[in-house]
CSV table of C-alpha atoms in Angstrom, one decimal:
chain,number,residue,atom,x,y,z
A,1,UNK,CA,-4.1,39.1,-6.6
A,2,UNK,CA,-2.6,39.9,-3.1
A,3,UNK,CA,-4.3,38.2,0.0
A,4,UNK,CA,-7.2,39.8,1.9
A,5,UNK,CA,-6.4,42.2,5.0
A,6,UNK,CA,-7.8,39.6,7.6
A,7,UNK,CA,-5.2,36.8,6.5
A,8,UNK,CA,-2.8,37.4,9.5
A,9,UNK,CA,0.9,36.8,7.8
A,10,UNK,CA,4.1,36.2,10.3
A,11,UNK,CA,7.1,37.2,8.0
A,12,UNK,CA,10.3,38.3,9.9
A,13,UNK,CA,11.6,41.8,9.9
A,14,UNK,CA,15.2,42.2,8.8
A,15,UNK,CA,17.9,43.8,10.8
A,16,UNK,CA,18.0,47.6,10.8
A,17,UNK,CA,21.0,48.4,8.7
A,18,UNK,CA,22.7,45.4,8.5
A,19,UNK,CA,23.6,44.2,5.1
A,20,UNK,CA,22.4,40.7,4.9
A,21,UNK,CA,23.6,37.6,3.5
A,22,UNK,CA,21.4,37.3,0.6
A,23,UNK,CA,22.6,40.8,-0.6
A,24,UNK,CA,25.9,39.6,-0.2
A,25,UNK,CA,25.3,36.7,-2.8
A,26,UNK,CA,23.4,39.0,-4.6
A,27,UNK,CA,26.0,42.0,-4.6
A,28,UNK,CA,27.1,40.5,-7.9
A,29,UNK,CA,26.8,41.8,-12.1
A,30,UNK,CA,23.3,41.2,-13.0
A,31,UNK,CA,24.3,37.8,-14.4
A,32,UNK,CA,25.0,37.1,-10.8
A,33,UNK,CA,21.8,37.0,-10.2
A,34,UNK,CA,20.7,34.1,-12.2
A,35,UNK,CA,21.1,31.5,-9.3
A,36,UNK,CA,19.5,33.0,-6.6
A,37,UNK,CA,17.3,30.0,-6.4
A,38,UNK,CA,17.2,28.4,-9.4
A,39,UNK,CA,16.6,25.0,-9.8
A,40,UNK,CA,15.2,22.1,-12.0
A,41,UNK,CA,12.1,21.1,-13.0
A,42,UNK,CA,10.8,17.7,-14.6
A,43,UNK,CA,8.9,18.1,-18.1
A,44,UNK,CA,5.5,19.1,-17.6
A,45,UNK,CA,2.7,16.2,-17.1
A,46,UNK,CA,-0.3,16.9,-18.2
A,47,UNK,CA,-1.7,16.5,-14.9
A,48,UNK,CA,0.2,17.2,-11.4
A,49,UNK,CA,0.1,13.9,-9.8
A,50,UNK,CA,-1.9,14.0,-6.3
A,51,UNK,CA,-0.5,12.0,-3.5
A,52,UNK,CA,-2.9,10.0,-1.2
A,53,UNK,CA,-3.9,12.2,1.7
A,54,UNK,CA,-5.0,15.4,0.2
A,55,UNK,CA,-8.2,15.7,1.8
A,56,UNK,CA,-11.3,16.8,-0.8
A,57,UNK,CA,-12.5,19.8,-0.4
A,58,UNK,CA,-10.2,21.0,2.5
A,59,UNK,CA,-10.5,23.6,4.5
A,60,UNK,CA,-7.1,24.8,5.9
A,61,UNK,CA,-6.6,26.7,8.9
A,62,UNK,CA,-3.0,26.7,9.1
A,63,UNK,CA,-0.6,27.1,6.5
A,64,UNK,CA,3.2,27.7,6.6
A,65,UNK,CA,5.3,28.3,3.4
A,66,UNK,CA,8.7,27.4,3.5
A,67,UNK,CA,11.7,27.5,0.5
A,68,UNK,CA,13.4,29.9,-1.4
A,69,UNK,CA,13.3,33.2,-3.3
A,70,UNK,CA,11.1,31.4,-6.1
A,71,UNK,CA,8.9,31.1,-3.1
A,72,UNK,CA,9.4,34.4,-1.7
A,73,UNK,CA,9.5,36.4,-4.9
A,74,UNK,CA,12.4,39.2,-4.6
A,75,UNK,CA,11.4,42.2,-6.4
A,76,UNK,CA,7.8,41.0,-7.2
A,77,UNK,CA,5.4,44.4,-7.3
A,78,UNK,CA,3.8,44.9,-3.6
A,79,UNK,CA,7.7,44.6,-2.3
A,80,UNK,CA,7.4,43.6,1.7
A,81,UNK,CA,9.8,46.6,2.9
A,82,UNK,CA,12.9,46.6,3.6
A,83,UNK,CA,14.4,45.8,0.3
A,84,UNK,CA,17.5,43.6,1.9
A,85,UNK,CA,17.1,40.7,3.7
A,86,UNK,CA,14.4,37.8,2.7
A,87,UNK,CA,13.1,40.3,0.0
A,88,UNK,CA,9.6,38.2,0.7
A,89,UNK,CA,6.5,39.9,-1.8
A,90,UNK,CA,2.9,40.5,-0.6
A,91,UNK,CA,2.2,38.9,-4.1
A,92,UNK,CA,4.0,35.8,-3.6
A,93,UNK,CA,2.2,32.7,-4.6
A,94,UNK,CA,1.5,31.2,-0.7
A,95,UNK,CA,0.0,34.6,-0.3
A,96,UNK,CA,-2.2,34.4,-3.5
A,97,UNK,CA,-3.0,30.8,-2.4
A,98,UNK,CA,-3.7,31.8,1.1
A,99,UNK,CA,-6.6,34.1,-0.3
A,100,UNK,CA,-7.8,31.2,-2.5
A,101,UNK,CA,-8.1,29.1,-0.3
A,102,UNK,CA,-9.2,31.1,2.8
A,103,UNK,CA,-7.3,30.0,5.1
A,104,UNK,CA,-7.3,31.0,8.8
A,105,UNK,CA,-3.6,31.5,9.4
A,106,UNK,CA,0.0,32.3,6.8
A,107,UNK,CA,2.7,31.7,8.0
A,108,UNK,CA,4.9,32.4,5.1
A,109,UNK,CA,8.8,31.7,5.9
A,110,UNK,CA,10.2,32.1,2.3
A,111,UNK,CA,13.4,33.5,1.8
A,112,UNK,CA,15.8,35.0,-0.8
A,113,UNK,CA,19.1,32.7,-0.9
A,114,UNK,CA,17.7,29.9,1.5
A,115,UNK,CA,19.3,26.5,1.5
A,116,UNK,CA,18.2,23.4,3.1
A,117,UNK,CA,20.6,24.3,5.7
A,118,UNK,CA,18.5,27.5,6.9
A,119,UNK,CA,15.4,25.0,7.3
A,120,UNK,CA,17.0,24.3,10.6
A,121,UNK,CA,19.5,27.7,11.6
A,122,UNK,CA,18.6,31.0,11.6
A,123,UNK,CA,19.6,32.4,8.3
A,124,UNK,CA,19.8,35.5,9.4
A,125,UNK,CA,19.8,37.2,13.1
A,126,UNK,CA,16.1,37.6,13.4
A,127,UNK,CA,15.0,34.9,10.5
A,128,UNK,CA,14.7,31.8,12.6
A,129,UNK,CA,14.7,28.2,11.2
A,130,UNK,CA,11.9,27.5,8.7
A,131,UNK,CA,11.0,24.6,10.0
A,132,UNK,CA,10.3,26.6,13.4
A,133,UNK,CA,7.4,27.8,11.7
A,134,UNK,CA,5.6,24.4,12.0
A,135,UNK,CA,3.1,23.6,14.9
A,136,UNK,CA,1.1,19.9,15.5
A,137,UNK,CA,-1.7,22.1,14.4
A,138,UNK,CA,0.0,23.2,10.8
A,139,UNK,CA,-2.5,21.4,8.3
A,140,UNK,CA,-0.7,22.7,5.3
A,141,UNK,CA,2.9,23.0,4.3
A,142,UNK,CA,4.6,24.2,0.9
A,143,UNK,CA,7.4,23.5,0.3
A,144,UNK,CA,10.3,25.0,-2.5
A,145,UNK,CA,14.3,24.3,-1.8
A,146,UNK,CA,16.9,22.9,-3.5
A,147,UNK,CA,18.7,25.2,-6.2
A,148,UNK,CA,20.7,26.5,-4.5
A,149,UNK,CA,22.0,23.2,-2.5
A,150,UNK,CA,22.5,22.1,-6.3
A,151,UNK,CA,24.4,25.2,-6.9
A,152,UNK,CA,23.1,26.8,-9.5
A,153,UNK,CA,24.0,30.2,-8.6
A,154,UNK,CA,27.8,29.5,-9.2
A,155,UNK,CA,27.0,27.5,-12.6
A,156,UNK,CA,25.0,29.8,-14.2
A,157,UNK,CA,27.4,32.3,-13.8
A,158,UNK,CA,30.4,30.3,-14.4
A,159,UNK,CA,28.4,29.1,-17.6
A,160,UNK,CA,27.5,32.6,-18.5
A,161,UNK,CA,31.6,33.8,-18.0
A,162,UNK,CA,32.1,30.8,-20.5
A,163,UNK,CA,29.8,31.8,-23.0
A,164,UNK,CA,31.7,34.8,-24.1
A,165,UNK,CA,34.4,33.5,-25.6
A,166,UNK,CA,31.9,30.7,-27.0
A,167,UNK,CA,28.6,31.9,-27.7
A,168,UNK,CA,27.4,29.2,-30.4
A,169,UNK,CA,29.1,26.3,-28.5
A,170,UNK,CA,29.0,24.3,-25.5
A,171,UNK,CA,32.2,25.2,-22.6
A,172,UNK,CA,29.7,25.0,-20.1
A,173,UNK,CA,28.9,21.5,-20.7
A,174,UNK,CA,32.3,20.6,-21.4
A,175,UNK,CA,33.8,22.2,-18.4
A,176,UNK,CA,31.2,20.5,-15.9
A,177,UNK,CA,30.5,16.9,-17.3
A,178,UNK,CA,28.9,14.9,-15.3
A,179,UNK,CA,29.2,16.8,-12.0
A,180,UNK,CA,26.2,18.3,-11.8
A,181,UNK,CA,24.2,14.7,-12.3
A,182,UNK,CA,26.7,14.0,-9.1
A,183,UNK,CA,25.5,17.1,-7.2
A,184,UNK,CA,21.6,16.0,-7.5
A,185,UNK,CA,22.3,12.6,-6.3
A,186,UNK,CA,24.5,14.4,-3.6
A,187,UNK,CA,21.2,16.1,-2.4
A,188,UNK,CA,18.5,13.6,-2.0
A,189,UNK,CA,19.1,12.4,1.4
A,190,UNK,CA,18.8,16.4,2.7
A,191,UNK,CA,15.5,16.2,0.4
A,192,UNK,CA,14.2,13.4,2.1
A,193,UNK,CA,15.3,14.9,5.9
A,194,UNK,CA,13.1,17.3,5.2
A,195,UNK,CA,9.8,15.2,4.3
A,196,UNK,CA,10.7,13.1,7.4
A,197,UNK,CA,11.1,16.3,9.9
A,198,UNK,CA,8.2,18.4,8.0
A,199,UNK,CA,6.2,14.8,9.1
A,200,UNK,CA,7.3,15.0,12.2
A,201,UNK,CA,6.9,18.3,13.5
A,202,UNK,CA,3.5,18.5,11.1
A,203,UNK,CA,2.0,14.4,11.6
A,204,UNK,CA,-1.5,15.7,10.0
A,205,UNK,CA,-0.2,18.4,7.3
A,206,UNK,CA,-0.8,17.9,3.8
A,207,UNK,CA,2.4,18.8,2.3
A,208,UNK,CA,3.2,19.7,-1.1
A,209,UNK,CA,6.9,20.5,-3.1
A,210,UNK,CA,6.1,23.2,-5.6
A,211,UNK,CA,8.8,22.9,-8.5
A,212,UNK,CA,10.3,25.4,-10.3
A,213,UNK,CA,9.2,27.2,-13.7
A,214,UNK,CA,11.3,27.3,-16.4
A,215,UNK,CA,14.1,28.9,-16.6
A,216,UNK,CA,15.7,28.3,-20.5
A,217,UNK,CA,14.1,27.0,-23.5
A,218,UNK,CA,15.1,23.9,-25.0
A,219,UNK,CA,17.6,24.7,-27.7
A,220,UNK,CA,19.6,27.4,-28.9
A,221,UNK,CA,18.4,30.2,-25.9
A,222,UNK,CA,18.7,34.1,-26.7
A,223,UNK,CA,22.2,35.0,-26.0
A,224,UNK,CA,23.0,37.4,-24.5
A,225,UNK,CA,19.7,38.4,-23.4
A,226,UNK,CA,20.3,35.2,-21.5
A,227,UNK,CA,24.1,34.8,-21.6
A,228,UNK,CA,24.4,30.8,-22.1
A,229,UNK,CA,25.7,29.7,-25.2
A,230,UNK,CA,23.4,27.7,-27.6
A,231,UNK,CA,25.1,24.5,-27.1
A,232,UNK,CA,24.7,24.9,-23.0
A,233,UNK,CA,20.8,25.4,-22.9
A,234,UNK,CA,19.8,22.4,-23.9
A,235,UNK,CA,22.5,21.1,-21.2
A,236,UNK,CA,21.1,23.3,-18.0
A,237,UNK,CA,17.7,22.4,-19.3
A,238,UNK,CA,18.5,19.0,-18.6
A,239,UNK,CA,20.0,19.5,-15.3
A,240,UNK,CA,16.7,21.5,-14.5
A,241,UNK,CA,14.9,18.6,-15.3
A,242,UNK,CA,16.7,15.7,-13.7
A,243,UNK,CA,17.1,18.3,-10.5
A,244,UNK,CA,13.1,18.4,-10.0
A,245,UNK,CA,12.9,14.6,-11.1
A,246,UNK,CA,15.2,13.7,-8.1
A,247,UNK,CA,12.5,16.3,-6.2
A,248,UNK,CA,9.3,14.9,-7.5
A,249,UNK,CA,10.9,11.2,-6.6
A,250,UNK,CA,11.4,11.9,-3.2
A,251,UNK,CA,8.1,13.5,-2.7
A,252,UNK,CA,6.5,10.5,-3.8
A,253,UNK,CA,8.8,8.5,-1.8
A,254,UNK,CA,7.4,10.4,1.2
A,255,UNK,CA,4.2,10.5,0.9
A,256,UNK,CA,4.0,14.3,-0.5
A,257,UNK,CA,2.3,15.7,-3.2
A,258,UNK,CA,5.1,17.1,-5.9
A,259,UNK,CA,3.3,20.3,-7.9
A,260,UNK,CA,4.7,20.2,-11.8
A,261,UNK,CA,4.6,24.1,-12.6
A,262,UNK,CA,7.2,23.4,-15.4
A,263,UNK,CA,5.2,24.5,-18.5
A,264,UNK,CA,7.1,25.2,-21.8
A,265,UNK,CA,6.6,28.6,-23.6
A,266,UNK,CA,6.9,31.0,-20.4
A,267,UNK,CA,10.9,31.2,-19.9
A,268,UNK,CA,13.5,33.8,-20.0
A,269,UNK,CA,13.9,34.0,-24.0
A,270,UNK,CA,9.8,34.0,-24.3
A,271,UNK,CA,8.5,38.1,-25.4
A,272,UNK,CA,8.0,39.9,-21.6
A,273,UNK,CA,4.2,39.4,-21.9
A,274,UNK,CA,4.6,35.5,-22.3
A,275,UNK,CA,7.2,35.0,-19.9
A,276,UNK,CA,6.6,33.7,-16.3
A,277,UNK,CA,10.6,33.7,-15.5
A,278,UNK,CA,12.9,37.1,-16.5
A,279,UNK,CA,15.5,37.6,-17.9
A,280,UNK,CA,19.2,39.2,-16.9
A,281,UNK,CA,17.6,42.5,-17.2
A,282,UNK,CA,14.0,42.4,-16.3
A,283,UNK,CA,11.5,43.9,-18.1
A,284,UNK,CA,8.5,43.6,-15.3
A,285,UNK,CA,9.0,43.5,-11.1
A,286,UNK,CA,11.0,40.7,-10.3
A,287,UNK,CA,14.5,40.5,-9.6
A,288,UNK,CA,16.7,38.8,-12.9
A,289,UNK,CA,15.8,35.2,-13.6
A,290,UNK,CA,13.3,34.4,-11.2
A,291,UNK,CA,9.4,34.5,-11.2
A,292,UNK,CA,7.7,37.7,-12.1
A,293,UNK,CA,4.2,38.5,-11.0
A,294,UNK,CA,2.5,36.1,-14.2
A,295,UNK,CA,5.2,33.6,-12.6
A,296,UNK,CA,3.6,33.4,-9.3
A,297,UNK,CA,0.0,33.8,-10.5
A,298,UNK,CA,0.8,30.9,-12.8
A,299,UNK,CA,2.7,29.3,-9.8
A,300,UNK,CA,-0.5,29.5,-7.5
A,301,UNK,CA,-2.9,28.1,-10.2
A,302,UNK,CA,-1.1,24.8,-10.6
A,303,UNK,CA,-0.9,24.4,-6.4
A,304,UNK,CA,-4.8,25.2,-6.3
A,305,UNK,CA,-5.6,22.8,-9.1
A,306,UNK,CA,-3.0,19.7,-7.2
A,307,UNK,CA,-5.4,20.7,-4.3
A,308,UNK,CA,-8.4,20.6,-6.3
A,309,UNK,CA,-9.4,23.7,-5.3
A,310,UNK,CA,-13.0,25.3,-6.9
A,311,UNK,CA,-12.0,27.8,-8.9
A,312,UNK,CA,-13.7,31.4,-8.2
């Protein structure tokens, strides 16, 4: 699904030539790419909790996605050109939403390597703040940050360095502790600035945090398809899911709706037609351990259905 040709979309233009900072992150071995924006995700409810406010039935005229490259969808077939840069797809989920719902106006922000921190600088040259993006007429807002703030980048790979020498036990988890319970705490009050200036700039938007797929099962993983060591999965799983319960907490704390798109059975380790999230070496378009095309489709169901949207 990709959205229709008269759904204008603003999406900046990347440099000519330069090489940006999100291909710096990313100029990494492939396990280096685990953490471009990965991030937690609470275990799935069986419904996604609605907060007061969503209007029924809503019509949106203006829309603006903002978050991170599970929002923007690097290497996602229908690849925005150039390749550096954001790496935004035309088959991201705000643009399959956008269709759904038939909105007037995308404004789809999203990009590759964003942290909170590039909601309000430019992140690059010609990629203004995010939260630029938002008008007093913006009536929706989307919302997907926070991975990597928590870092996961760095422990995914410092988890997956670990693994080598360990593959059936747990260095990752015994090399990190409690710190990454510290780092989520760490992050709330960023989480909640942005609610309070996304309210602000946006007083009439109904806003929605969209959380994360999953990323590893719950036990033993598939080393080294995935290279974390059995005893660590069940350890970053956990850190996924006290990450997006922090996330869901503060939505509700704000007044937001939080959108629960963790569903077991679709990660990394799951057979490539099963899986919403690849693996180190992807076997459909999508850049290594983030959302594939099934990913975002899945993605943009469960934001349709917390919007109560008629389905076609």
């Amino acid at each position: 699904m990709s959205r229709t040709d008269d759904t204008p979309v603003h999406t900046p233009a990347p440099a000519p030539g330069r090489l940006r900072r999100w291909a710096a992150r990313a100029a990494l071995p492939a396990v280096a790419l685990l953490g471009l924006s990965l991030a937690g995700s609470p275990v799935a409810s069986e419904t996604t909790e609605a907060a007061e406010g969503i209007p029924e039935a809503a019509e949106f005229e203006e829309y603006v996605a903002i978050g991170d490259s599970f929002t923007a969808g690097p290497l996602v077939v229908q690849q925005k050109a150039p390749l550096l840069g954001c790496m935004q797809s035309d088959a991201n989920y705000p643009k399959m939403l956008a269709e759904q719902l038939g909105v007037t106006e995308l404004v789809d922000v999203s990009c590759s390597g964003a942290v909170v921190e590039d909601l309000y600088e430019a992140q690059f040259d010609d990629q203004p703040p995010q939260l630029d993006s938002l008008t007093s007429d913006t009536d929706l807002v989307t919302i997907g940050i926070g991975g990597n703030d928590f870092g996961f980048a760095d422990v995914m790979v410092e988890c997956a360095k670990r693994s080598v020498t360990s593959p059936s036990g747990s260095p990752c988890a015994d090399y990190y502790g409690d710190e990454l319970d510290e780092r989520i705490e760490g992050l709330r009050a960023d989480i909640a600035g942005v609610f309070e200036d996304v309210a602000e700039r946006s007083p009439d938007a109904t806003v929605l945090f969209v959380g994360y797929l999953q990323i590893l099962p719950e036990s033993d993983g598939c080393w080294p398809t995935v290279p974390i060591s059995s005893g660590d999965v069940p350890y970053l799983d956990q850190a996924q899911i006290d990450l997006n319960a922090m996330l869901e907490e503060e939505s509700a704390a704000h007044g937001a709706t939080f959108v629960d798109v963790f569903e077991r059975g679709h990660d990394a380790c799951e057979p490539s037609d099963v899986r919403w999230v690849e693996g180190v070496i992807p076997e459909n378009a999508a850049a290594p351990v983030h959302p594939n095309r099934a990913g975002m489709e899945a993605t943009t169901d469960f934001v349709s259905g917390a919007l109560e949207v008629p389905v076609p």
